[in-house]
Amino acid sequence: MAAVIDGTRTSELVRERVASEAAEFVSATGHTPGLVTILVGEDPASQVYVRSKGERTREVGMASFHDQLPATASQDEVESTVARWNADDRVDGILVQLPLPGDLDSKPVLELIDPSKDVDGFHPVSVGRLVANQPGLRPCTPAGVMELLHTYEIPVTGAEAVVVGRSDIVGKPVALLLLHESATVTITHSRTRDLAEVTRRADILVAAIGRPQMITGDMIKPGAAVIDVGINRTEAGLVGDVDYASASEVAGAITPVPGGVGPMTIAMLLSNTLEAARLRRTQ
Ligand code: NAP
């Protein structure tokens, strides 16, 4: 039976670390790191996410700001809101909650964010720094995957890592982070021939697909570390992209859903906000 990789506990450890380092930062610089969330419209799920990001930010001793725009806001209004926070020295991180409602185009909005405040890590400058392995802000969920591997001392250097999924927000960045730590990385997707043959090679298997319980035990190498990024709402409740029951019989270590990668995302957002504050004051 696989060891459980506990994301809830690991996210608490990250938040404790951020809280203590944020306190040191405040006493060294006199500046309290700040994060602003920008929400356009009143989507209930987005409201919950934004509220919990605000609460967590305050819990670690950082400043939290929130900018609420109506669903009727124009593209110009959303963009000028971002520009205003770019110019506001109280905030080190700007998070635009996605998706934007209606016909609003998120791409130019995200590209307007000052890269030094890009705590989501989606700005092309941040993407370029990630590709080039230069210091910068990394996307939160992929960074959370790496934090889990480190915390559970899962060897990455030289490991065969297989990432299922090639999205810009999870699959590609997690593959790059694994590569930069010298894993031998394979990225798979919906056109991959004989997926199971590829996944069975993985010492580290990351599933970021968005298909409930698609990765079954017979697709996993005995003893592998399985990181399930998937969050799927089904009639049976919240499930991952990995079939936990069969996978945990074969894997050496595995993340549950919920309680695996999910809680890591906000923790890494807080870590990025502190990192942004540091980088902004040393550049
Ligand atoms: P996405 O943009 O829809 O990408 C899914 C990827 O899976 C695509 O690259 C797709 O291939 C691939 N795929 C789909 N069907 C496949 C199949 N049958 N075999 C192999 N590959 C297949 O999804 P995402 O945004 O990366 O999110 C993935 C999952 O992670 C979702 O469940 C999402 O809810 C979850 N998620 C969780 C967090 C968190 O924990 N905080 C954050 C973000 C996302 P193609 O490119 O060929 O279409």
mmCIF file of C-alpha atoms and ligand atoms in Angstrom:
data_model
loop_
_atom_site.group_PDB
_atom_site.id
_atom_site.type_symbol
_atom_site.label_atom_id
_atom_site.label_comp_id
_atom_site.label_asym_id
_atom_site.label_seq_id
_atom_site.Cartn_x
_atom_site.Cartn_y
_atom_site.Cartn_z
ATOM 1 C CA MET A 1 0.000 0.000 0.000
ATOM 2 C CA ALA A 2 1.376 3.405 -1.042
ATOM 3 C CA ALA A 3 2.470 6.046 1.473
ATOM 4 C CA VAL A 4 0.128 9.036 1.428
ATOM 5 C CA ILE A 5 1.643 12.361 0.342
ATOM 6 C CA ASP A 6 -0.278 14.733 2.588
ATOM 7 C CA GLY A 7 -0.821 18.078 0.854
ATOM 8 C CA THR A 8 -2.883 19.530 3.679
ATOM 9 C CA ARG A 9 -0.046 19.045 6.188
ATOM 10 C CA THR A 10 2.633 20.125 3.694
ATOM 11 C CA SER A 11 0.693 23.288 2.844
ATOM 12 C CA GLU A 12 0.559 24.116 6.575
ATOM 13 C CA LEU A 13 4.335 23.724 6.788
ATOM 14 C CA VAL A 14 4.783 26.047 3.786
ATOM 15 C CA ARG A 15 2.482 28.640 5.333
ATOM 16 C CA GLU A 16 4.331 28.438 8.658
ATOM 17 C CA ARG A 17 7.616 28.968 6.824
ATOM 18 C CA VAL A 18 6.199 31.908 4.845
ATOM 19 C CA ALA A 19 4.813 33.464 8.043
ATOM 20 C CA SER A 20 8.158 33.326 9.815
ATOM 21 C CA GLU A 21 10.134 34.555 6.789
ATOM 22 C CA ALA A 22 7.579 37.326 6.156
ATOM 23 C CA ALA A 23 8.044 38.511 9.759
ATOM 24 C CA GLU A 24 11.826 38.595 9.232
ATOM 25 C CA PHE A 25 11.319 40.488 5.970
ATOM 26 C CA VAL A 26 9.122 43.087 7.672
ATOM 27 C CA SER A 27 11.654 43.694 10.418
ATOM 28 C CA ALA A 28 14.534 43.910 7.949
ATOM 29 C CA THR A 29 12.846 46.225 5.429
ATOM 30 C CA GLY A 30 9.890 47.878 7.181
ATOM 31 C CA HIS A 31 7.699 46.763 4.280
ATOM 32 C CA THR A 32 4.823 44.305 4.698
ATOM 33 C CA PRO A 33 4.475 42.129 1.573
ATOM 34 C CA GLY A 34 1.059 42.660 -0.012
ATOM 35 C CA LEU A 35 -1.197 40.710 -2.373
ATOM 36 C CA VAL A 36 -4.182 42.101 -4.252
ATOM 37 C CA THR A 37 -6.900 39.911 -5.708
ATOM 38 C CA ILE A 38 -8.932 41.366 -8.561
ATOM 39 C CA LEU A 39 -12.330 39.789 -9.137
ATOM 40 C CA VAL A 40 -14.589 40.756 -12.012
ATOM 41 C CA GLY A 41 -18.207 39.704 -11.525
ATOM 42 C CA GLU A 42 -19.759 37.597 -8.809
ATOM 43 C CA ASP A 43 -19.153 33.982 -9.764
ATOM 44 C CA PRO A 44 -19.744 32.139 -6.446
ATOM 45 C CA ALA A 45 -16.800 29.713 -6.835
ATOM 46 C CA SER A 46 -14.443 32.604 -7.657
ATOM 47 C CA GLN A 47 -15.738 34.533 -4.642
ATOM 48 C CA VAL A 48 -14.890 31.573 -2.396
ATOM 49 C CA TYR A 49 -11.374 31.267 -3.887
ATOM 50 C CA VAL A 50 -10.708 34.981 -3.547
ATOM 51 C CA ARG A 51 -11.977 35.126 0.031
ATOM 52 C CA SER A 52 -9.832 32.216 1.094
ATOM 53 C CA LYS A 53 -6.758 33.713 -0.612
ATOM 54 C CA GLY A 54 -7.368 36.927 1.382
ATOM 55 C CA GLU A 55 -7.747 35.062 4.678
ATOM 56 C CA ARG A 56 -4.618 32.989 4.117
ATOM 57 C CA THR A 57 -2.639 36.113 3.171
ATOM 58 C CA ARG A 58 -3.559 37.825 6.438
ATOM 59 C CA GLU A 59 -2.844 34.649 8.449
ATOM 60 C CA VAL A 60 0.808 34.694 7.350
ATOM 61 C CA GLY A 61 1.145 38.368 8.309
ATOM 62 C CA MET A 62 1.027 39.843 4.827
ATOM 63 C CA ALA A 63 -1.262 42.645 3.631
ATOM 64 C CA SER A 64 -4.340 41.645 1.649
ATOM 65 C CA PHE A 65 -6.195 43.928 -0.745
ATOM 66 C CA HIS A 66 -9.232 43.154 -2.823
ATOM 67 C CA ASP A 67 -10.559 44.966 -5.873
ATOM 68 C CA GLN A 68 -14.088 44.027 -6.903
ATOM 69 C CA LEU A 69 -15.349 45.008 -10.354
ATOM 70 C CA PRO A 70 -18.871 44.458 -11.671
ATOM 71 C CA ALA A 71 -19.493 41.804 -14.348
ATOM 72 C CA THR A 72 -20.369 44.735 -16.637
ATOM 73 C CA ALA A 73 -16.822 46.184 -16.395
ATOM 74 C CA SER A 74 -15.247 46.955 -19.772
ATOM 75 C CA GLN A 75 -11.912 45.600 -21.000
ATOM 76 C CA ASP A 76 -10.468 49.102 -20.458
ATOM 77 C CA GLU A 77 -11.726 49.251 -16.885
ATOM 78 C CA VAL A 78 -10.196 45.877 -16.027
ATOM 79 C CA GLU A 79 -6.900 46.845 -17.650
ATOM 80 C CA SER A 80 -6.743 50.221 -15.922
ATOM 81 C CA THR A 81 -7.395 48.460 -12.601
ATOM 82 C CA VAL A 82 -4.335 46.275 -13.186
ATOM 83 C CA ALA A 83 -2.315 49.357 -14.176
ATOM 84 C CA ARG A 84 -3.325 51.088 -10.939
ATOM 85 C CA TRP A 85 -2.116 48.154 -8.809
ATOM 86 C CA ASN A 86 1.098 47.951 -10.843
ATOM 87 C CA ALA A 87 1.837 51.475 -9.652
ATOM 88 C CA ASP A 88 0.853 50.820 -6.029
ATOM 89 C CA ASP A 89 3.923 50.060 -3.937
ATOM 90 C CA ARG A 90 1.907 48.448 -1.149
ATOM 91 C CA VAL A 91 1.375 45.340 -3.263
ATOM 92 C CA ASP A 92 4.040 42.891 -4.415
ATOM 93 C CA GLY A 93 1.628 40.440 -5.987
ATOM 94 C CA ILE A 94 -1.344 40.912 -8.320
ATOM 95 C CA LEU A 95 -3.759 38.062 -8.871
ATOM 96 C CA VAL A 96 -6.548 38.405 -11.431
ATOM 97 C CA GLN A 97 -9.098 35.700 -10.656
ATOM 98 C CA LEU A 98 -9.911 33.686 -13.770
ATOM 99 C CA PRO A 99 -12.049 33.094 -15.719
ATOM 100 C CA LEU A 100 -13.112 36.640 -16.578
ATOM 101 C CA PRO A 101 -16.842 36.917 -17.312
ATOM 102 C CA GLY A 102 -18.508 37.605 -20.647
ATOM 103 C CA ASP A 103 -16.430 38.780 -23.575
ATOM 104 C CA LEU A 104 -13.506 40.028 -21.506
ATOM 105 C CA ASP A 105 -10.179 38.829 -22.878
ATOM 106 C CA SER A 106 -7.847 37.618 -20.113
ATOM 107 C CA LYS A 107 -4.672 37.527 -22.255
ATOM 108 C CA PRO A 108 -4.031 41.296 -22.521
ATOM 109 C CA VAL A 109 -5.027 41.686 -18.872
ATOM 110 C CA LEU A 110 -2.476 39.116 -17.680
ATOM 111 C CA GLU A 111 0.177 40.594 -19.970
ATOM 112 C CA LEU A 112 -0.343 44.002 -18.385
ATOM 113 C CA ILE A 113 0.620 42.764 -14.934
ATOM 114 C CA ASP A 114 4.070 44.035 -13.985
ATOM 115 C CA PRO A 115 6.195 40.849 -14.276
ATOM 116 C CA SER A 116 7.764 41.646 -10.907
ATOM 117 C CA LYS A 117 4.260 41.277 -9.377
ATOM 118 C CA ASP A 118 3.214 38.256 -11.435
ATOM 119 C CA VAL A 119 2.619 35.836 -8.542
ATOM 120 C CA ASP A 120 0.555 33.489 -10.739
ATOM 121 C CA GLY A 121 3.578 33.086 -13.027
ATOM 122 C CA PHE A 122 1.544 33.302 -16.234
ATOM 123 C CA HIS A 123 3.103 36.448 -17.751
ATOM 124 C CA PRO A 124 5.247 35.734 -20.845
ATOM 125 C CA VAL A 125 8.272 37.154 -19.009
ATOM 126 C CA SER A 126 7.744 34.682 -16.156
ATOM 127 C CA VAL A 127 7.262 31.866 -18.680
ATOM 128 C CA GLY A 128 10.527 32.849 -20.392
ATOM 129 C CA ARG A 129 12.380 32.898 -17.081
ATOM 130 C CA LEU A 130 11.007 29.460 -16.266
ATOM 131 C CA VAL A 131 12.077 28.048 -19.639
ATOM 132 C CA ALA A 132 15.550 29.566 -19.230
ATOM 133 C CA ASN A 133 15.738 28.432 -15.577
ATOM 134 C CA GLN A 134 16.371 31.995 -14.418
ATOM 135 C CA PRO A 135 15.187 33.226 -11.006
ATOM 136 C CA GLY A 136 11.559 34.298 -11.176
ATOM 137 C CA LEU A 137 8.011 33.549 -10.132
ATOM 138 C CA ARG A 138 6.832 30.022 -10.910
ATOM 139 C CA PRO A 139 3.190 29.006 -11.458
ATOM 140 C CA CYS A 140 1.708 27.982 -8.109
ATOM 141 C CA THR A 141 0.287 24.510 -8.785
ATOM 142 C CA PRO A 142 3.448 23.188 -10.506
ATOM 143 C CA ALA A 143 5.553 24.728 -7.716
ATOM 144 C CA GLY A 144 3.281 22.915 -5.242
ATOM 145 C CA VAL A 145 3.957 19.600 -6.992
ATOM 146 C CA MET A 146 7.713 20.139 -6.604
ATOM 147 C CA GLU A 147 7.302 21.141 -2.959
ATOM 148 C CA LEU A 148 5.485 17.845 -2.271
ATOM 149 C CA LEU A 149 8.275 15.845 -3.974
ATOM 150 C CA HIS A 150 10.911 17.665 -1.908
ATOM 151 C CA THR A 151 9.047 17.380 1.379
ATOM 152 C CA TYR A 152 8.621 13.639 0.905
ATOM 153 C CA GLU A 153 12.255 13.324 -0.226
ATOM 154 C CA ILE A 154 11.320 11.717 -3.529
ATOM 155 C CA PRO A 155 14.478 11.645 -5.658
ATOM 156 C CA VAL A 156 14.084 13.768 -8.797
ATOM 157 C CA THR A 157 17.618 13.858 -10.243
ATOM 158 C CA GLY A 158 17.930 11.128 -12.848
ATOM 159 C CA ALA A 159 14.380 9.894 -12.270
ATOM 160 C CA GLU A 160 12.083 9.013 -15.170
ATOM 161 C CA ALA A 161 9.278 11.568 -14.864
ATOM 162 C CA VAL A 162 6.148 11.358 -16.984
ATOM 163 C CA VAL A 163 3.685 14.245 -17.075
ATOM 164 C CA VAL A 164 0.240 13.493 -18.477
ATOM 165 C CA GLY A 165 -1.154 16.788 -19.820
ATOM 166 C CA ARG A 166 0.531 19.691 -21.618
ATOM 167 C CA SER A 167 -1.449 22.740 -20.493
ATOM 168 C CA ASP A 168 0.286 26.082 -20.007
ATOM 169 C CA ILE A 169 -0.831 26.250 -16.375
ATOM 170 C CA VAL A 170 0.144 22.764 -15.179
ATOM 171 C CA GLY A 171 1.602 20.198 -17.598
ATOM 172 C CA LYS A 172 4.255 22.287 -19.351
ATOM 173 C CA PRO A 173 5.528 24.218 -16.314
ATOM 174 C CA VAL A 174 5.690 21.111 -14.094
ATOM 175 C CA ALA A 175 7.634 19.317 -16.843
ATOM 176 C CA LEU A 176 10.119 22.221 -16.973
ATOM 177 C CA LEU A 177 10.529 22.289 -13.186
ATOM 178 C CA LEU A 178 11.227 18.536 -13.207
ATOM 179 C CA LEU A 179 13.683 18.983 -16.088
ATOM 180 C CA HIS A 180 15.532 21.762 -14.247
ATOM 181 C CA GLU A 181 16.006 19.335 -11.370
ATOM 182 C CA SER A 182 17.512 16.847 -13.837
ATOM 183 C CA ALA A 183 14.673 14.370 -14.172
ATOM 184 C CA THR A 184 14.355 12.667 -17.567
ATOM 185 C CA VAL A 185 11.008 14.095 -18.576
ATOM 186 C CA THR A 186 8.360 12.858 -20.984
ATOM 187 C CA ILE A 187 5.273 14.973 -21.652
ATOM 188 C CA THR A 188 2.204 13.058 -22.840
ATOM 189 C CA HIS A 189 -1.166 14.278 -24.114
ATOM 190 C CA SER A 190 -4.341 13.207 -25.874
ATOM 191 C CA ARG A 191 -2.445 12.179 -29.022
ATOM 192 C CA THR A 192 0.126 10.032 -27.216
ATOM 193 C CA ARG A 193 0.224 6.491 -28.605
ATOM 194 C CA ASP A 194 -0.073 3.764 -25.965
ATOM 195 C CA LEU A 195 -0.165 6.049 -22.933
ATOM 196 C CA ALA A 196 0.047 3.146 -20.470
ATOM 197 C CA GLU A 197 3.310 1.965 -21.994
ATOM 198 C CA VAL A 198 4.782 5.430 -21.335
ATOM 199 C CA THR A 199 3.329 5.958 -17.860
ATOM 200 C CA ARG A 200 4.610 2.545 -16.727
ATOM 201 C CA ARG A 201 8.170 3.845 -17.176
ATOM 202 C CA ALA A 202 7.642 6.649 -14.680
ATOM 203 C CA ASP A 203 9.374 6.819 -11.323
ATOM 204 C CA ILE A 204 7.439 10.071 -10.918
ATOM 205 C CA LEU A 205 4.028 10.258 -12.586
ATOM 206 C CA VAL A 206 2.194 13.598 -12.650
ATOM 207 C CA ALA A 207 -1.427 13.497 -13.849
ATOM 208 C CA ALA A 208 -2.874 16.852 -15.005
ATOM 209 C CA ILE A 209 -5.605 15.772 -17.379
ATOM 210 C CA GLY A 210 -9.031 16.750 -16.088
ATOM 211 C CA ARG A 211 -10.471 13.240 -16.646
ATOM 212 C CA PRO A 212 -11.850 11.504 -13.580
ATOM 213 C CA GLN A 213 -9.811 8.473 -12.444
ATOM 214 C CA MET A 214 -8.239 7.927 -15.865
ATOM 215 C CA ILE A 215 -4.873 6.670 -14.556
ATOM 216 C CA THR A 216 -5.392 3.183 -13.178
ATOM 217 C CA GLY A 217 -3.077 0.888 -11.223
ATOM 218 C CA ASP A 218 -2.048 -1.095 -14.306
ATOM 219 C CA MET A 219 -0.582 2.127 -15.804
ATOM 220 C CA ILE A 220 1.797 2.640 -12.872
ATOM 221 C CA LYS A 221 5.286 1.289 -12.229
ATOM 222 C CA PRO A 222 5.458 -0.504 -8.874
ATOM 223 C CA GLY A 223 6.875 1.868 -6.255
ATOM 224 C CA ALA A 224 6.373 5.055 -8.326
ATOM 225 C CA ALA A 225 5.468 8.423 -6.813
ATOM 226 C CA VAL A 226 2.091 9.465 -8.205
ATOM 227 C CA ILE A 227 1.066 13.121 -8.066
ATOM 228 C CA ASP A 228 -2.566 13.698 -8.971
ATOM 229 C CA VAL A 229 -3.269 17.308 -9.975
ATOM 230 C CA GLY A 230 -6.784 16.567 -11.227
ATOM 231 C CA ILE A 231 -9.838 18.058 -9.567
ATOM 232 C CA ASN A 232 -13.036 16.619 -11.015
ATOM 233 C CA ARG A 233 -16.501 17.120 -9.602
ATOM 234 C CA THR A 234 -18.500 13.929 -10.148
ATOM 235 C CA GLU A 235 -21.719 12.531 -8.720
ATOM 236 C CA ALA A 236 -19.524 10.529 -6.351
ATOM 237 C CA GLY A 237 -17.892 13.773 -5.128
ATOM 238 C CA LEU A 238 -14.477 15.264 -5.782
ATOM 239 C CA VAL A 239 -12.072 12.855 -7.518
ATOM 240 C CA GLY A 240 -8.669 13.158 -9.141
ATOM 241 C CA ASP A 241 -7.329 12.056 -12.513
ATOM 242 C CA VAL A 242 -5.933 8.946 -10.821
ATOM 243 C CA ASP A 243 -8.007 5.974 -9.711
ATOM 244 C CA TYR A 244 -6.803 6.096 -6.119
ATOM 245 C CA ALA A 245 -8.039 2.613 -5.129
ATOM 246 C CA SER A 246 -6.110 0.687 -7.798
ATOM 247 C CA ALA A 247 -3.171 3.136 -8.003
ATOM 248 C CA SER A 248 -2.431 3.044 -4.276
ATOM 249 C CA GLU A 249 -2.019 -0.762 -4.484
ATOM 250 C CA VAL A 250 0.923 -0.308 -6.878
ATOM 251 C CA ALA A 251 2.486 3.113 -6.193
ATOM 252 C CA GLY A 252 5.122 3.752 -3.552
ATOM 253 C CA ALA A 253 3.657 7.144 -2.649
ATOM 254 C CA ILE A 254 0.534 8.947 -3.831
ATOM 255 C CA THR A 255 -1.383 12.182 -3.313
ATOM 256 C CA PRO A 256 -5.056 11.882 -2.364
ATOM 257 C CA VAL A 257 -7.819 14.076 -3.825
ATOM 258 C CA PRO A 258 -8.858 16.136 -1.974
ATOM 259 C CA GLY A 259 -5.939 16.857 0.347
ATOM 260 C CA GLY A 260 -3.073 16.437 -2.131
ATOM 261 C CA VAL A 261 -1.986 19.045 -4.658
ATOM 262 C CA GLY A 262 -5.103 21.212 -4.121
ATOM 263 C CA PRO A 263 -4.116 22.846 -0.796
ATOM 264 C CA MET A 264 -0.590 23.498 -2.095
ATOM 265 C CA THR A 265 -1.693 26.088 -4.666
ATOM 266 C CA ILE A 266 -2.628 28.877 -2.220
ATOM 267 C CA ALA A 267 0.406 28.060 -0.051
ATOM 268 C CA MET A 268 2.689 28.538 -3.070
ATOM 269 C CA LEU A 269 0.858 31.773 -3.969
ATOM 270 C CA LEU A 270 1.798 33.136 -0.535
ATOM 271 C CA SER A 271 5.352 31.902 -0.993
ATOM 272 C CA ASN A 272 5.463 33.662 -4.389
ATOM 273 C CA THR A 273 4.163 36.910 -2.864
ATOM 274 C CA LEU A 274 7.011 36.892 -0.351
ATOM 275 C CA GLU A 275 9.479 35.990 -3.119
ATOM 276 C CA ALA A 276 8.137 38.878 -5.254
ATOM 277 C CA ALA A 277 8.598 41.264 -2.325
ATOM 278 C CA ARG A 278 12.193 40.071 -1.948
ATOM 279 C CA LEU A 279 13.018 40.226 -5.661
ATOM 280 C CA ARG A 280 11.423 43.674 -6.002
ATOM 281 C CA ARG A 281 13.612 45.030 -3.236
ATOM 282 C CA THR A 282 16.860 43.541 -4.432
ATOM 283 C CA GLN A 283 16.643 44.424 -8.135
HETATM 284 P P1 NAP B 1 -6.380 21.268 -19.572
HETATM 285 O O1 NAP B 1 -5.906 22.628 -19.932
HETATM 286 O O2 NAP B 1 -7.735 20.824 -19.979
HETATM 287 O O3 NAP B 1 -5.306 20.218 -20.124
HETATM 288 C C1 NAP B 1 -5.535 18.851 -20.042
HETATM 289 C C2 NAP B 1 -4.407 18.110 -20.703
HETATM 290 O O4 NAP B 1 -4.715 16.718 -20.620
HETATM 291 C C3 NAP B 1 -4.258 18.430 -22.197
HETATM 292 O O5 NAP B 1 -2.901 18.628 -22.519
HETATM 293 C C4 NAP B 1 -4.819 17.208 -22.887
HETATM 294 O O6 NAP B 1 -4.182 16.862 -24.103
HETATM 295 C C5 NAP B 1 -4.543 16.113 -21.882
HETATM 296 N N1 NAP B 1 -5.468 15.016 -22.066
HETATM 297 C C6 NAP B 1 -6.816 15.052 -22.160
HETATM 298 N N2 NAP B 1 -7.315 13.821 -22.376
HETATM 299 C C7 NAP B 1 -6.257 12.984 -22.417
HETATM 300 C C8 NAP B 1 -6.120 11.593 -22.621
HETATM 301 N N3 NAP B 1 -7.183 10.810 -22.816
HETATM 302 N N4 NAP B 1 -4.877 11.067 -22.605
HETATM 303 C C9 NAP B 1 -3.788 11.839 -22.397
HETATM 304 N N5 NAP B 1 -3.853 13.168 -22.204
HETATM 305 C C10 NAP B 1 -5.083 13.736 -22.211
HETATM 306 O O7 NAP B 1 -6.312 21.050 -17.987
HETATM 307 P P2 NAP B 1 -5.395 21.745 -16.858
HETATM 308 O O8 NAP B 1 -5.803 23.160 -16.698
HETATM 309 O O9 NAP B 1 -3.973 21.402 -17.082
HETATM 310 O O10 NAP B 1 -5.913 20.944 -15.580
HETATM 311 C C11 NAP B 1 -5.756 19.553 -15.455
HETATM 312 C C12 NAP B 1 -6.465 19.085 -14.179
HETATM 313 O O11 NAP B 1 -5.826 19.697 -13.060
HETATM 314 C C13 NAP B 1 -7.930 19.489 -14.078
HETATM 315 O O12 NAP B 1 -8.631 18.453 -13.404
HETATM 316 C C14 NAP B 1 -7.916 20.734 -13.228
HETATM 317 O O13 NAP B 1 -9.122 20.923 -12.509
HETATM 318 C C15 NAP B 1 -6.792 20.405 -12.284
HETATM 319 N N6 NAP B 1 -6.111 21.584 -11.713
HETATM 320 C C16 NAP B 1 -5.907 21.598 -10.366
HETATM 321 C C17 NAP B 1 -5.250 22.666 -9.778
HETATM 322 C C18 NAP B 1 -5.006 22.642 -8.306
HETATM 323 O O14 NAP B 1 -4.800 21.620 -7.734
HETATM 324 N N7 NAP B 1 -5.003 23.735 -7.624
HETATM 325 C C19 NAP B 1 -4.829 23.750 -10.547
HETATM 326 C C20 NAP B 1 -5.020 23.699 -11.925
HETATM 327 C C21 NAP B 1 -5.666 22.616 -12.504
HETATM 328 P P3 NAP B 1 -4.256 17.801 -25.428
HETATM 329 O O15 NAP B 1 -3.328 18.942 -25.169
HETATM 330 O O16 NAP B 1 -3.787 16.892 -26.517
HETATM 331 O O17 NAP B 1 -5.691 18.216 -25.556
#
